[in-house]
Amino acid sequence: MTRVAAVDCGTNSIRLLVADCDPETGELVELDRRMTIVRLGQGVDRTGRLAPEALERTFAACREYAAVIKEHGAERLRFVATSASRDAENRDDFVRGVLDILGVEPEVVTGDQEAEFSFTGATRELTGREDLGKPYLVVDIGGGSTEFVVGEEQVRAARSVDVGCVRMTERHLVVDGEITDPPTAEQIAAMRADIEAALDLAEKTVPLHEARTLVGLAGSVTTVSAIAQNLPAYDSAAIHHSRVSHDRVREITEWLLHSTHAERAAVPSMHPGRVDVIAAGALVLLSIMERIGAEEVVVSEHDILDGIAFKVAEDVEQA
């Protein structure tokens, strides 16, 4: 077993996993997993730049994570940055800050690389499950982008498209600096049209309709599962590998789109940082399910972080 640390810095959140990994057997023993909502992508879709306050929130989380990594004595750290930092003109400020705090340079990965990490993390432990047909379609609904990956044991096709819960919220639901609460029918229709156009784009590369099992990743999907189960608090064990039917996803999405901020915030399993963006994330999930005719989504708590950790462990073994 190799002790490694993986950081995934996305548009909405930054997450850390410290784990002992055996890349040959696919065994991963989790030592510490945590998530902080930093909204790094705040305003990026509009300005093309990372906001100073968003960078400072991210660097504060990095300082916390540096202490955790040191405490556990991880042999190697890999820091992967995704959608927001790919898009930003001033991403060099972000790179320098992370390097100063954690001692490693963030890798601003492509959408295809992000998709491969997500697929590995989500499916490695599904091997041998006779109740889940192949190929899998893994969808990672992030803040700024959504990754689509089809494959069996390995990735067969992948595509990243620029629809995510933060990007859709900022693009369609913000008027004069304020989020419409709840959104109008026209706003919802515009958001849905944007998502459908992105699905058309994804389908040019990824055979979405060949999938026999839909696997959903990241906070929008896990939060929908928590709501579907009426959990009294966020519970990773209850959420991991839960199944949510298409009808239940539709009911929850409709409620989220027509609820107020206060009503969403009152959901006991809802992270405060997701209250304003969860409706857009749920709509992305529902649109995907309707496009491919999925009767259910299998929800995974294991995702890009786990894929990064396995890759780090493999690199250590081969060194």
PDB file of C-alpha atoms in Angstrom:
ATOM      1  CA  MET A   1       0.000   0.000   0.000  1.00  0.00           C
ATOM      2  CA  THR A   2       1.243   3.482  -0.873  1.00  0.00           C
ATOM      3  CA  ARG A   3       0.108   6.502   1.142  1.00  0.00           C
ATOM      4  CA  VAL A   4      -0.830   9.341  -1.195  1.00  0.00           C
ATOM      5  CA  ALA A   5      -2.732  12.615  -1.182  1.00  0.00           C
ATOM      6  CA  ALA A   6      -4.952  13.928  -3.960  1.00  0.00           C
ATOM      7  CA  VAL A   7      -6.500  17.375  -4.301  1.00  0.00           C
ATOM      8  CA  ASP A   8      -9.252  18.170  -6.784  1.00  0.00           C
ATOM      9  CA  CYS A   9      -9.876  21.876  -7.213  1.00  0.00           C
ATOM     10  CA  GLY A  10     -13.006  22.552  -9.226  1.00  0.00           C
ATOM     11  CA  THR A  11     -15.221  25.509  -9.984  1.00  0.00           C
ATOM     12  CA  ASN A  12     -17.314  25.260  -6.823  1.00  0.00           C
ATOM     13  CA  SER A  13     -15.339  23.174  -4.329  1.00  0.00           C
ATOM     14  CA  ILE A  14     -11.857  22.007  -3.409  1.00  0.00           C
ATOM     15  CA  ARG A  15     -11.497  18.484  -2.030  1.00  0.00           C
ATOM     16  CA  LEU A  16      -8.786  16.417  -0.384  1.00  0.00           C
ATOM     17  CA  LEU A  17      -8.275  12.663  -0.147  1.00  0.00           C
ATOM     18  CA  VAL A  18      -5.472  11.038   1.827  1.00  0.00           C
ATOM     19  CA  ALA A  19      -5.461   7.266   1.337  1.00  0.00           C
ATOM     20  CA  ASP A  20      -3.432   4.077   1.277  1.00  0.00           C
ATOM     21  CA  CYS A  21      -3.709   2.641  -2.243  1.00  0.00           C
ATOM     22  CA  ASP A  22      -2.874  -0.636  -3.936  1.00  0.00           C
ATOM     23  CA  PRO A  23      -3.216   0.035  -7.675  1.00  0.00           C
ATOM     24  CA  GLU A  24      -2.862  -3.666  -8.541  1.00  0.00           C
ATOM     25  CA  THR A  25      -5.833  -4.849  -6.484  1.00  0.00           C
ATOM     26  CA  GLY A  26      -7.861  -1.635  -6.680  1.00  0.00           C
ATOM     27  CA  GLU A  27      -7.955  -1.448  -2.881  1.00  0.00           C
ATOM     28  CA  LEU A  28      -8.154   2.036  -1.397  1.00  0.00           C
ATOM     29  CA  VAL A  29      -8.184   2.662   2.354  1.00  0.00           C
ATOM     30  CA  GLU A  30      -9.442   6.164   3.033  1.00  0.00           C
ATOM     31  CA  LEU A  31      -7.675   8.034   5.836  1.00  0.00           C
ATOM     32  CA  ASP A  32      -9.091  11.524   5.379  1.00  0.00           C
ATOM     33  CA  ARG A  33     -11.593  12.950   2.896  1.00  0.00           C
ATOM     34  CA  ARG A  34     -12.863  16.490   3.122  1.00  0.00           C
ATOM     35  CA  MET A  35     -14.491  19.161   0.999  1.00  0.00           C
ATOM     36  CA  THR A  36     -14.631  22.963   1.201  1.00  0.00           C
ATOM     37  CA  ILE A  37     -16.895  25.168  -0.903  1.00  0.00           C
ATOM     38  CA  VAL A  38     -14.637  27.966  -2.186  1.00  0.00           C
ATOM     39  CA  ARG A  39     -16.490  28.996  -5.396  1.00  0.00           C
ATOM     40  CA  LEU A  40     -13.195  29.500  -7.264  1.00  0.00           C
ATOM     41  CA  GLY A  41     -15.181  29.982 -10.460  1.00  0.00           C
ATOM     42  CA  GLN A  42     -17.093  32.987  -9.091  1.00  0.00           C
ATOM     43  CA  GLY A  43     -17.705  35.266 -12.083  1.00  0.00           C
ATOM     44  CA  VAL A  44     -15.281  33.472 -14.430  1.00  0.00           C
ATOM     45  CA  ASP A  45     -17.915  32.865 -17.090  1.00  0.00           C
ATOM     46  CA  ARG A  46     -18.575  36.630 -17.199  1.00  0.00           C
ATOM     47  CA  THR A  47     -15.128  38.161 -16.579  1.00  0.00           C
ATOM     48  CA  GLY A  48     -12.695  35.478 -17.724  1.00  0.00           C
ATOM     49  CA  ARG A  49     -10.685  36.000 -14.509  1.00  0.00           C
ATOM     50  CA  LEU A  50     -10.436  34.442 -11.044  1.00  0.00           C
ATOM     51  CA  ALA A  51     -11.735  36.925  -8.472  1.00  0.00           C
ATOM     52  CA  PRO A  52      -9.265  37.958  -5.690  1.00  0.00           C
ATOM     53  CA  GLU A  53     -11.700  36.891  -2.952  1.00  0.00           C
ATOM     54  CA  ALA A  54     -12.234  33.508  -4.652  1.00  0.00           C
ATOM     55  CA  LEU A  55      -8.466  32.954  -4.799  1.00  0.00           C
ATOM     56  CA  GLU A  56      -8.115  33.816  -1.102  1.00  0.00           C
ATOM     57  CA  ARG A  57     -10.880  31.373  -0.116  1.00  0.00           C
ATOM     58  CA  THR A  58      -9.098  28.674  -2.123  1.00  0.00           C
ATOM     59  CA  PHE A  59      -5.689  29.436  -0.611  1.00  0.00           C
ATOM     60  CA  ALA A  60      -7.176  29.309   2.910  1.00  0.00           C
ATOM     61  CA  ALA A  61      -8.457  25.792   2.184  1.00  0.00           C
ATOM     62  CA  CYS A  62      -5.041  24.832   0.778  1.00  0.00           C
ATOM     63  CA  ARG A  63      -3.362  25.908   4.028  1.00  0.00           C
ATOM     64  CA  GLU A  64      -5.765  23.704   5.989  1.00  0.00           C
ATOM     65  CA  TYR A  65      -5.113  20.765   3.637  1.00  0.00           C
ATOM     66  CA  ALA A  66      -1.330  21.205   3.879  1.00  0.00           C
ATOM     67  CA  ALA A  67      -1.540  20.575   7.639  1.00  0.00           C
ATOM     68  CA  VAL A  68      -3.663  17.441   7.122  1.00  0.00           C
ATOM     69  CA  ILE A  69      -1.293  16.032   4.491  1.00  0.00           C
ATOM     70  CA  LYS A  70       1.711  16.622   6.765  1.00  0.00           C
ATOM     71  CA  GLU A  71      -0.069  15.000   9.718  1.00  0.00           C
ATOM     72  CA  HIS A  72      -0.752  11.804   7.746  1.00  0.00           C
ATOM     73  CA  GLY A  73       2.712  11.653   6.178  1.00  0.00           C
ATOM     74  CA  ALA A  74       1.628  11.126   2.569  1.00  0.00           C
ATOM     75  CA  GLU A  75       4.493  10.044   0.302  1.00  0.00           C
ATOM     76  CA  ARG A  76       3.278  11.958  -2.736  1.00  0.00           C
ATOM     77  CA  LEU A  77       0.749  14.689  -3.493  1.00  0.00           C
ATOM     78  CA  ARG A  78      -0.960  15.477  -6.766  1.00  0.00           C
ATOM     79  CA  PHE A  79      -3.064  18.603  -7.196  1.00  0.00           C
ATOM     80  CA  VAL A  80      -5.472  18.639 -10.133  1.00  0.00           C
ATOM     81  CA  ALA A  81      -7.338  21.792 -11.145  1.00  0.00           C
ATOM     82  CA  THR A  82     -10.308  21.649 -13.456  1.00  0.00           C
ATOM     83  CA  SER A  83     -12.785  23.878 -15.256  1.00  0.00           C
ATOM     84  CA  ALA A  84     -12.498  27.337 -13.661  1.00  0.00           C
ATOM     85  CA  SER A  85      -8.708  27.462 -13.742  1.00  0.00           C
ATOM     86  CA  ARG A  86      -8.666  26.223 -17.352  1.00  0.00           C
ATOM     87  CA  ASP A  87     -10.792  29.193 -18.372  1.00  0.00           C
ATOM     88  CA  ALA A  88      -9.136  32.017 -16.385  1.00  0.00           C
ATOM     89  CA  GLU A  89      -6.777  34.621 -17.829  1.00  0.00           C
ATOM     90  CA  ASN A  90      -4.990  35.028 -14.486  1.00  0.00           C
ATOM     91  CA  ARG A  91      -4.514  31.341 -13.695  1.00  0.00           C
ATOM     92  CA  ASP A  92      -0.774  32.015 -13.082  1.00  0.00           C
ATOM     93  CA  ASP A  93      -1.758  33.766  -9.814  1.00  0.00           C
ATOM     94  CA  PHE A  94      -3.564  30.583  -8.811  1.00  0.00           C
ATOM     95  CA  VAL A  95      -0.606  28.363  -9.752  1.00  0.00           C
ATOM     96  CA  ARG A  96       1.884  30.468  -7.758  1.00  0.00           C
ATOM     97  CA  GLY A  97      -0.331  30.520  -4.670  1.00  0.00           C
ATOM     98  CA  VAL A  98      -0.820  26.747  -4.613  1.00  0.00           C
ATOM     99  CA  LEU A  99       2.896  26.128  -5.180  1.00  0.00           C
ATOM    100  CA  ASP A 100       3.813  28.397  -2.258  1.00  0.00           C
ATOM    101  CA  ILE A 101       1.386  26.673   0.123  1.00  0.00           C
ATOM    102  CA  LEU A 102       1.537  22.992  -0.876  1.00  0.00           C
ATOM    103  CA  GLY A 103       4.891  22.738  -2.620  1.00  0.00           C
ATOM    104  CA  VAL A 104       3.437  21.286  -5.819  1.00  0.00           C
ATOM    105  CA  GLU A 105       2.265  22.959  -8.972  1.00  0.00           C
ATOM    106  CA  PRO A 106      -1.416  22.451  -9.777  1.00  0.00           C
ATOM    107  CA  GLU A 107      -1.961  20.521 -12.983  1.00  0.00           C
ATOM    108  CA  VAL A 108      -4.594  22.261 -15.034  1.00  0.00           C
ATOM    109  CA  VAL A 109      -5.880  19.119 -16.719  1.00  0.00           C
ATOM    110  CA  THR A 110      -7.847  18.840 -19.923  1.00  0.00           C
ATOM    111  CA  GLY A 111     -11.464  17.740 -19.909  1.00  0.00           C
ATOM    112  CA  ASP A 112     -10.405  14.362 -21.307  1.00  0.00           C
ATOM    113  CA  GLN A 113      -7.903  13.816 -18.485  1.00  0.00           C
ATOM    114  CA  GLU A 114     -10.529  14.856 -15.946  1.00  0.00           C
ATOM    115  CA  ALA A 115     -12.932  12.347 -17.480  1.00  0.00           C
ATOM    116  CA  GLU A 116     -10.412   9.516 -17.242  1.00  0.00           C
ATOM    117  CA  PHE A 117      -9.713  10.224 -13.558  1.00  0.00           C
ATOM    118  CA  SER A 118     -13.447  10.320 -12.822  1.00  0.00           C
ATOM    119  CA  PHE A 119     -14.124   7.067 -14.659  1.00  0.00           C
ATOM    120  CA  THR A 120     -11.310   5.231 -12.862  1.00  0.00           C
ATOM    121  CA  GLY A 121     -12.386   6.483  -9.451  1.00  0.00           C
ATOM    122  CA  ALA A 122     -16.056   5.684  -9.979  1.00  0.00           C
ATOM    123  CA  THR A 123     -15.880   2.266 -11.646  1.00  0.00           C
ATOM    124  CA  ARG A 124     -12.827   0.460 -10.279  1.00  0.00           C
ATOM    125  CA  GLU A 125     -14.815  -0.982  -7.386  1.00  0.00           C
ATOM    126  CA  LEU A 126     -17.842  -1.844  -9.581  1.00  0.00           C
ATOM    127  CA  THR A 127     -15.957  -4.587 -11.412  1.00  0.00           C
ATOM    128  CA  GLY A 128     -17.707  -7.922 -10.961  1.00  0.00           C
ATOM    129  CA  ARG A 129     -21.101  -6.431 -10.085  1.00  0.00           C
ATOM    130  CA  GLU A 130     -23.532  -8.625 -12.043  1.00  0.00           C
ATOM    131  CA  ASP A 131     -26.464  -6.298 -11.315  1.00  0.00           C
ATOM    132  CA  LEU A 132     -24.869  -3.412 -13.209  1.00  0.00           C
ATOM    133  CA  GLY A 133     -24.666  -3.794 -16.980  1.00  0.00           C
ATOM    134  CA  LYS A 134     -21.824  -2.499 -19.125  1.00  0.00           C
ATOM    135  CA  PRO A 135     -20.850  -0.215 -20.664  1.00  0.00           C
ATOM    136  CA  TYR A 136     -21.041   2.409 -17.941  1.00  0.00           C
ATOM    137  CA  LEU A 137     -21.786   6.044 -18.625  1.00  0.00           C
ATOM    138  CA  VAL A 138     -20.067   8.072 -15.919  1.00  0.00           C
ATOM    139  CA  VAL A 139     -21.241  11.684 -15.629  1.00  0.00           C
ATOM    140  CA  ASP A 140     -19.359  14.077 -13.369  1.00  0.00           C
ATOM    141  CA  ILE A 141     -21.498  17.198 -12.912  1.00  0.00           C
ATOM    142  CA  GLY A 142     -19.171  19.881 -11.652  1.00  0.00           C
ATOM    143  CA  GLY A 143     -19.458  23.592 -11.091  1.00  0.00           C
ATOM    144  CA  GLY A 144     -18.217  24.717 -14.484  1.00  0.00           C
ATOM    145  CA  SER A 145     -18.319  21.621 -16.665  1.00  0.00           C
ATOM    146  CA  THR A 146     -19.747  18.128 -16.952  1.00  0.00           C
ATOM    147  CA  GLU A 147     -17.668  15.152 -18.044  1.00  0.00           C
ATOM    148  CA  PHE A 148     -19.209  12.261 -19.964  1.00  0.00           C
ATOM    149  CA  VAL A 149     -17.294   8.972 -20.134  1.00  0.00           C
ATOM    150  CA  VAL A 150     -18.377   5.658 -21.647  1.00  0.00           C
ATOM    151  CA  GLY A 151     -16.389   2.500 -21.060  1.00  0.00           C
ATOM    152  CA  GLU A 152     -16.160  -0.966 -19.616  1.00  0.00           C
ATOM    153  CA  GLU A 153     -12.888  -1.574 -17.723  1.00  0.00           C
ATOM    154  CA  GLN A 154     -11.229   1.259 -19.673  1.00  0.00           C
ATOM    155  CA  VAL A 155     -12.418   4.551 -21.116  1.00  0.00           C
ATOM    156  CA  ARG A 156     -13.823   4.126 -24.620  1.00  0.00           C
ATOM    157  CA  ALA A 157     -14.924   7.707 -25.277  1.00  0.00           C
ATOM    158  CA  ALA A 158     -14.989  10.923 -23.261  1.00  0.00           C
ATOM    159  CA  ARG A 159     -16.078  14.526 -23.647  1.00  0.00           C
ATOM    160  CA  SER A 160     -16.166  17.552 -21.370  1.00  0.00           C
ATOM    161  CA  VAL A 161     -18.798  20.235 -22.000  1.00  0.00           C
ATOM    162  CA  ASP A 162     -19.215  23.625 -20.363  1.00  0.00           C
ATOM    163  CA  VAL A 163     -22.385  23.083 -18.366  1.00  0.00           C
ATOM    164  CA  GLY A 164     -22.169  22.871 -14.586  1.00  0.00           C
ATOM    165  CA  CYS A 165     -24.201  24.018 -11.608  1.00  0.00           C
ATOM    166  CA  VAL A 166     -22.297  27.287 -11.053  1.00  0.00           C
ATOM    167  CA  ARG A 167     -21.916  28.190 -14.734  1.00  0.00           C
ATOM    168  CA  MET A 168     -25.623  27.566 -15.468  1.00  0.00           C
ATOM    169  CA  THR A 169     -26.719  29.506 -12.383  1.00  0.00           C
ATOM    170  CA  GLU A 170     -24.538  32.521 -13.163  1.00  0.00           C
ATOM    171  CA  ARG A 171     -25.364  32.481 -16.873  1.00  0.00           C
ATOM    172  CA  HIS A 172     -29.138  32.133 -16.614  1.00  0.00           C
ATOM    173  CA  LEU A 173     -30.415  32.832 -13.105  1.00  0.00           C
ATOM    174  CA  VAL A 174     -28.530  35.998 -12.076  1.00  0.00           C
ATOM    175  CA  VAL A 175     -30.170  39.374 -12.787  1.00  0.00           C
ATOM    176  CA  ASP A 176     -28.499  42.629 -11.663  1.00  0.00           C
ATOM    177  CA  GLY A 177     -26.132  40.669  -9.460  1.00  0.00           C
ATOM    178  CA  GLU A 178     -28.879  38.743  -7.654  1.00  0.00           C
ATOM    179  CA  ILE A 179     -30.028  35.157  -8.161  1.00  0.00           C
ATOM    180  CA  THR A 180     -33.714  34.992  -9.143  1.00  0.00           C
ATOM    181  CA  ASP A 181     -35.421  33.067  -6.375  1.00  0.00           C
ATOM    182  CA  PRO A 182     -37.185  31.025  -7.604  1.00  0.00           C
ATOM    183  CA  PRO A 183     -36.295  31.305 -11.312  1.00  0.00           C
ATOM    184  CA  THR A 184     -38.875  32.228 -13.926  1.00  0.00           C
ATOM    185  CA  ALA A 185     -40.182  29.787 -16.518  1.00  0.00           C
ATOM    186  CA  GLU A 186     -38.221  31.694 -19.175  1.00  0.00           C
ATOM    187  CA  GLN A 187     -34.970  31.347 -17.210  1.00  0.00           C
ATOM    188  CA  ILE A 188     -35.515  27.622 -16.721  1.00  0.00           C
ATOM    189  CA  ALA A 189     -36.257  27.175 -20.418  1.00  0.00           C
ATOM    190  CA  ALA A 190     -33.077  29.042 -21.402  1.00  0.00           C
ATOM    191  CA  MET A 191     -31.017  26.947 -19.006  1.00  0.00           C
ATOM    192  CA  ARG A 192     -32.572  23.753 -20.330  1.00  0.00           C
ATOM    193  CA  ALA A 193     -31.827  24.791 -23.937  1.00  0.00           C
ATOM    194  CA  ASP A 194     -28.176  25.411 -23.017  1.00  0.00           C
ATOM    195  CA  ILE A 195     -27.934  21.968 -21.402  1.00  0.00           C
ATOM    196  CA  GLU A 196     -29.565  20.261 -24.392  1.00  0.00           C
ATOM    197  CA  ALA A 197     -27.089  21.963 -26.763  1.00  0.00           C
ATOM    198  CA  ALA A 198     -24.228  20.674 -24.600  1.00  0.00           C
ATOM    199  CA  LEU A 199     -25.678  17.154 -24.713  1.00  0.00           C
ATOM    200  CA  ASP A 200     -25.795  17.393 -28.507  1.00  0.00           C
ATOM    201  CA  LEU A 201     -22.104  18.298 -28.406  1.00  0.00           C
ATOM    202  CA  ALA A 202     -21.228  15.441 -26.037  1.00  0.00           C
ATOM    203  CA  GLU A 203     -23.100  12.969 -28.230  1.00  0.00           C
ATOM    204  CA  LYS A 204     -20.853  13.764 -31.188  1.00  0.00           C
ATOM    205  CA  THR A 205     -17.976  12.079 -29.307  1.00  0.00           C
ATOM    206  CA  VAL A 206     -19.549   9.814 -26.696  1.00  0.00           C
ATOM    207  CA  PRO A 207     -22.135   7.102 -27.553  1.00  0.00           C
ATOM    208  CA  LEU A 208     -24.449   8.063 -24.696  1.00  0.00           C
ATOM    209  CA  HIS A 209     -27.277   5.737 -25.754  1.00  0.00           C
ATOM    210  CA  GLU A 210     -25.066   2.625 -25.606  1.00  0.00           C
ATOM    211  CA  ALA A 211     -24.782   2.902 -21.821  1.00  0.00           C
ATOM    212  CA  ARG A 212     -26.490   0.260 -19.716  1.00  0.00           C
ATOM    213  CA  THR A 213     -25.621   1.797 -16.341  1.00  0.00           C
ATOM    214  CA  LEU A 214     -25.592   5.522 -15.551  1.00  0.00           C
ATOM    215  CA  VAL A 215     -23.155   6.409 -12.755  1.00  0.00           C
ATOM    216  CA  GLY A 216     -23.454   9.939 -11.348  1.00  0.00           C
ATOM    217  CA  LEU A 217     -20.713  11.800  -9.499  1.00  0.00           C
ATOM    218  CA  ALA A 218     -20.123  15.017  -7.561  1.00  0.00           C
ATOM    219  CA  GLY A 219     -22.106  17.232  -5.229  1.00  0.00           C
ATOM    220  CA  SER A 220     -25.208  17.903  -7.305  1.00  0.00           C
ATOM    221  CA  VAL A 221     -25.835  14.170  -7.746  1.00  0.00           C
ATOM    222  CA  THR A 222     -24.990  13.174  -4.174  1.00  0.00           C
ATOM    223  CA  THR A 223     -27.226  15.936  -2.823  1.00  0.00           C
ATOM    224  CA  VAL A 224     -30.147  14.742  -4.969  1.00  0.00           C
ATOM    225  CA  SER A 225     -29.603  11.251  -3.506  1.00  0.00           C
ATOM    226  CA  ALA A 226     -29.565  12.639   0.037  1.00  0.00           C
ATOM    227  CA  ILE A 227     -32.850  14.462  -0.613  1.00  0.00           C
ATOM    228  CA  ALA A 228     -34.380  11.358  -2.225  1.00  0.00           C
ATOM    229  CA  GLN A 229     -33.575   9.361   0.912  1.00  0.00           C
ATOM    230  CA  ASN A 230     -34.817  12.096   3.281  1.00  0.00           C
ATOM    231  CA  LEU A 231     -31.542  11.858   5.183  1.00  0.00           C
ATOM    232  CA  PRO A 232     -31.457  13.790   8.471  1.00  0.00           C
ATOM    233  CA  ALA A 233     -27.866  14.814   7.637  1.00  0.00           C
ATOM    234  CA  TYR A 234     -25.406  14.234   4.821  1.00  0.00           C
ATOM    235  CA  ASP A 235     -24.327  10.577   5.103  1.00  0.00           C
ATOM    236  CA  SER A 236     -21.662   9.367   2.658  1.00  0.00           C
ATOM    237  CA  ALA A 237     -22.211   5.698   3.496  1.00  0.00           C
ATOM    238  CA  ALA A 238     -25.942   5.924   2.752  1.00  0.00           C
ATOM    239  CA  ILE A 239     -25.347   7.890  -0.455  1.00  0.00           C
ATOM    240  CA  HIS A 240     -22.523   5.774  -1.919  1.00  0.00           C
ATOM    241  CA  HIS A 241     -23.966   3.317  -4.494  1.00  0.00           C
ATOM    242  CA  SER A 242     -27.531   4.396  -3.757  1.00  0.00           C
ATOM    243  CA  ARG A 243     -29.915   4.330  -6.707  1.00  0.00           C
ATOM    244  CA  VAL A 244     -32.330   7.106  -7.532  1.00  0.00           C
ATOM    245  CA  SER A 245     -35.102   6.563 -10.064  1.00  0.00           C
ATOM    246  CA  HIS A 246     -35.792   8.902 -12.960  1.00  0.00           C
ATOM    247  CA  ASP A 247     -39.206   9.777 -11.503  1.00  0.00           C
ATOM    248  CA  ARG A 248     -37.665  10.714  -8.149  1.00  0.00           C
ATOM    249  CA  VAL A 249     -34.965  12.845  -9.815  1.00  0.00           C
ATOM    250  CA  ARG A 250     -37.695  14.643 -11.792  1.00  0.00           C
ATOM    251  CA  GLU A 251     -39.765  15.305  -8.641  1.00  0.00           C
ATOM    252  CA  ILE A 252     -36.751  16.650  -6.744  1.00  0.00           C
ATOM    253  CA  THR A 253     -35.595  18.809  -9.660  1.00  0.00           C
ATOM    254  CA  GLU A 254     -39.062  20.346 -10.067  1.00  0.00           C
ATOM    255  CA  TRP A 255     -39.175  21.133  -6.360  1.00  0.00           C
ATOM    256  CA  LEU A 256     -35.680  22.663  -6.360  1.00  0.00           C
ATOM    257  CA  LEU A 257     -36.457  24.832  -9.387  1.00  0.00           C
ATOM    258  CA  HIS A 258     -39.608  26.223  -7.762  1.00  0.00           C
ATOM    259  CA  SER A 259     -38.400  26.504  -4.162  1.00  0.00           C
ATOM    260  CA  THR A 260     -37.016  29.538  -2.362  1.00  0.00           C
ATOM    261  CA  HIS A 261     -33.535  29.941  -0.925  1.00  0.00           C
ATOM    262  CA  ALA A 262     -34.929  29.478   2.587  1.00  0.00           C
ATOM    263  CA  GLU A 263     -36.748  26.265   1.643  1.00  0.00           C
ATOM    264  CA  ARG A 264     -33.623  24.753   0.069  1.00  0.00           C
ATOM    265  CA  ALA A 265     -31.437  25.865   2.961  1.00  0.00           C
ATOM    266  CA  ALA A 266     -33.799  24.071   5.365  1.00  0.00           C
ATOM    267  CA  VAL A 267     -33.001  20.681   3.788  1.00  0.00           C
ATOM    268  CA  PRO A 268     -30.885  18.992   6.507  1.00  0.00           C
ATOM    269  CA  SER A 269     -28.529  17.238   4.070  1.00  0.00           C
ATOM    270  CA  MET A 270     -27.880  20.388   1.991  1.00  0.00           C
ATOM    271  CA  HIS A 271     -24.404  21.935   2.194  1.00  0.00           C
ATOM    272  CA  PRO A 272     -24.781  25.718   2.578  1.00  0.00           C
ATOM    273  CA  GLY A 273     -22.504  26.273  -0.409  1.00  0.00           C
ATOM    274  CA  ARG A 274     -24.877  24.349  -2.702  1.00  0.00           C
ATOM    275  CA  VAL A 275     -28.128  26.092  -1.823  1.00  0.00           C
ATOM    276  CA  ASP A 276     -27.953  28.581  -4.710  1.00  0.00           C
ATOM    277  CA  VAL A 277     -26.635  26.195  -7.385  1.00  0.00           C
ATOM    278  CA  ILE A 278     -28.273  22.827  -6.651  1.00  0.00           C
ATOM    279  CA  ALA A 279     -31.337  23.466  -8.844  1.00  0.00           C
ATOM    280  CA  ALA A 280     -29.150  23.947 -11.929  1.00  0.00           C
ATOM    281  CA  GLY A 281     -27.097  20.853 -11.061  1.00  0.00           C
ATOM    282  CA  ALA A 282     -30.216  18.728 -10.633  1.00  0.00           C
ATOM    283  CA  LEU A 283     -31.541  19.965 -13.985  1.00  0.00           C
ATOM    284  CA  VAL A 284     -28.315  18.836 -15.675  1.00  0.00           C
ATOM    285  CA  LEU A 285     -28.757  15.369 -14.160  1.00  0.00           C
ATOM    286  CA  LEU A 286     -32.430  15.153 -15.146  1.00  0.00           C
ATOM    287  CA  SER A 287     -31.659  16.269 -18.706  1.00  0.00           C
ATOM    288  CA  ILE A 288     -29.018  13.554 -19.066  1.00  0.00           C
ATOM    289  CA  MET A 289     -31.387  10.868 -17.768  1.00  0.00           C
ATOM    290  CA  GLU A 290     -34.124  11.968 -20.161  1.00  0.00           C
ATOM    291  CA  ARG A 291     -31.724  12.107 -23.108  1.00  0.00           C
ATOM    292  CA  ILE A 292     -30.536   8.498 -22.687  1.00  0.00           C
ATOM    293  CA  GLY A 293     -33.754   7.052 -21.248  1.00  0.00           C
ATOM    294  CA  ALA A 294     -32.119   6.061 -17.952  1.00  0.00           C
ATOM    295  CA  GLU A 295     -34.538   4.571 -15.445  1.00  0.00           C
ATOM    296  CA  GLU A 296     -32.156   5.261 -12.550  1.00  0.00           C
ATOM    297  CA  VAL A 297     -28.781   6.733 -11.639  1.00  0.00           C
ATOM    298  CA  VAL A 298     -26.244   4.871  -9.499  1.00  0.00           C
ATOM    299  CA  VAL A 299     -24.675   7.460  -7.204  1.00  0.00           C
ATOM    300  CA  SER A 300     -20.961   7.243  -6.386  1.00  0.00           C
ATOM    301  CA  GLU A 301     -19.055   9.064  -3.669  1.00  0.00           C
ATOM    302  CA  HIS A 302     -15.857   7.825  -5.326  1.00  0.00           C
ATOM    303  CA  ASP A 303     -14.869   9.994  -8.232  1.00  0.00           C
ATOM    304  CA  ILE A 304     -12.029  12.054  -9.653  1.00  0.00           C
ATOM    305  CA  LEU A 305     -10.259  12.200  -6.260  1.00  0.00           C
ATOM    306  CA  ASP A 306     -10.046   8.410  -6.080  1.00  0.00           C
ATOM    307  CA  GLY A 307      -8.884   8.241  -9.695  1.00  0.00           C
ATOM    308  CA  ILE A 308      -6.111  10.756  -8.979  1.00  0.00           C
ATOM    309  CA  ALA A 309      -5.045   8.784  -5.885  1.00  0.00           C
ATOM    310  CA  PHE A 310      -4.790   5.526  -7.856  1.00  0.00           C
ATOM    311  CA  LYS A 311      -2.718   7.285 -10.516  1.00  0.00           C
ATOM    312  CA  VAL A 312      -0.340   8.730  -7.914  1.00  0.00           C
ATOM    313  CA  ALA A 313       0.115   5.283  -6.339  1.00  0.00           C
ATOM    314  CA  GLU A 314       0.835   3.757  -9.753  1.00  0.00           C
ATOM    315  CA  ASP A 315       3.440   6.435 -10.464  1.00  0.00           C
ATOM    316  CA  VAL A 316       5.138   5.794  -7.092  1.00  0.00           C
ATOM    317  CA  GLU A 317       5.290   2.040  -7.785  1.00  0.00           C
ATOM    318  CA  GLN A 318       6.768   2.576 -11.236  1.00  0.00           C
ATOM    319  CA  ALA A 319       9.375   5.088 -10.049  1.00  0.00           C
TER     320      ALA A 319
END
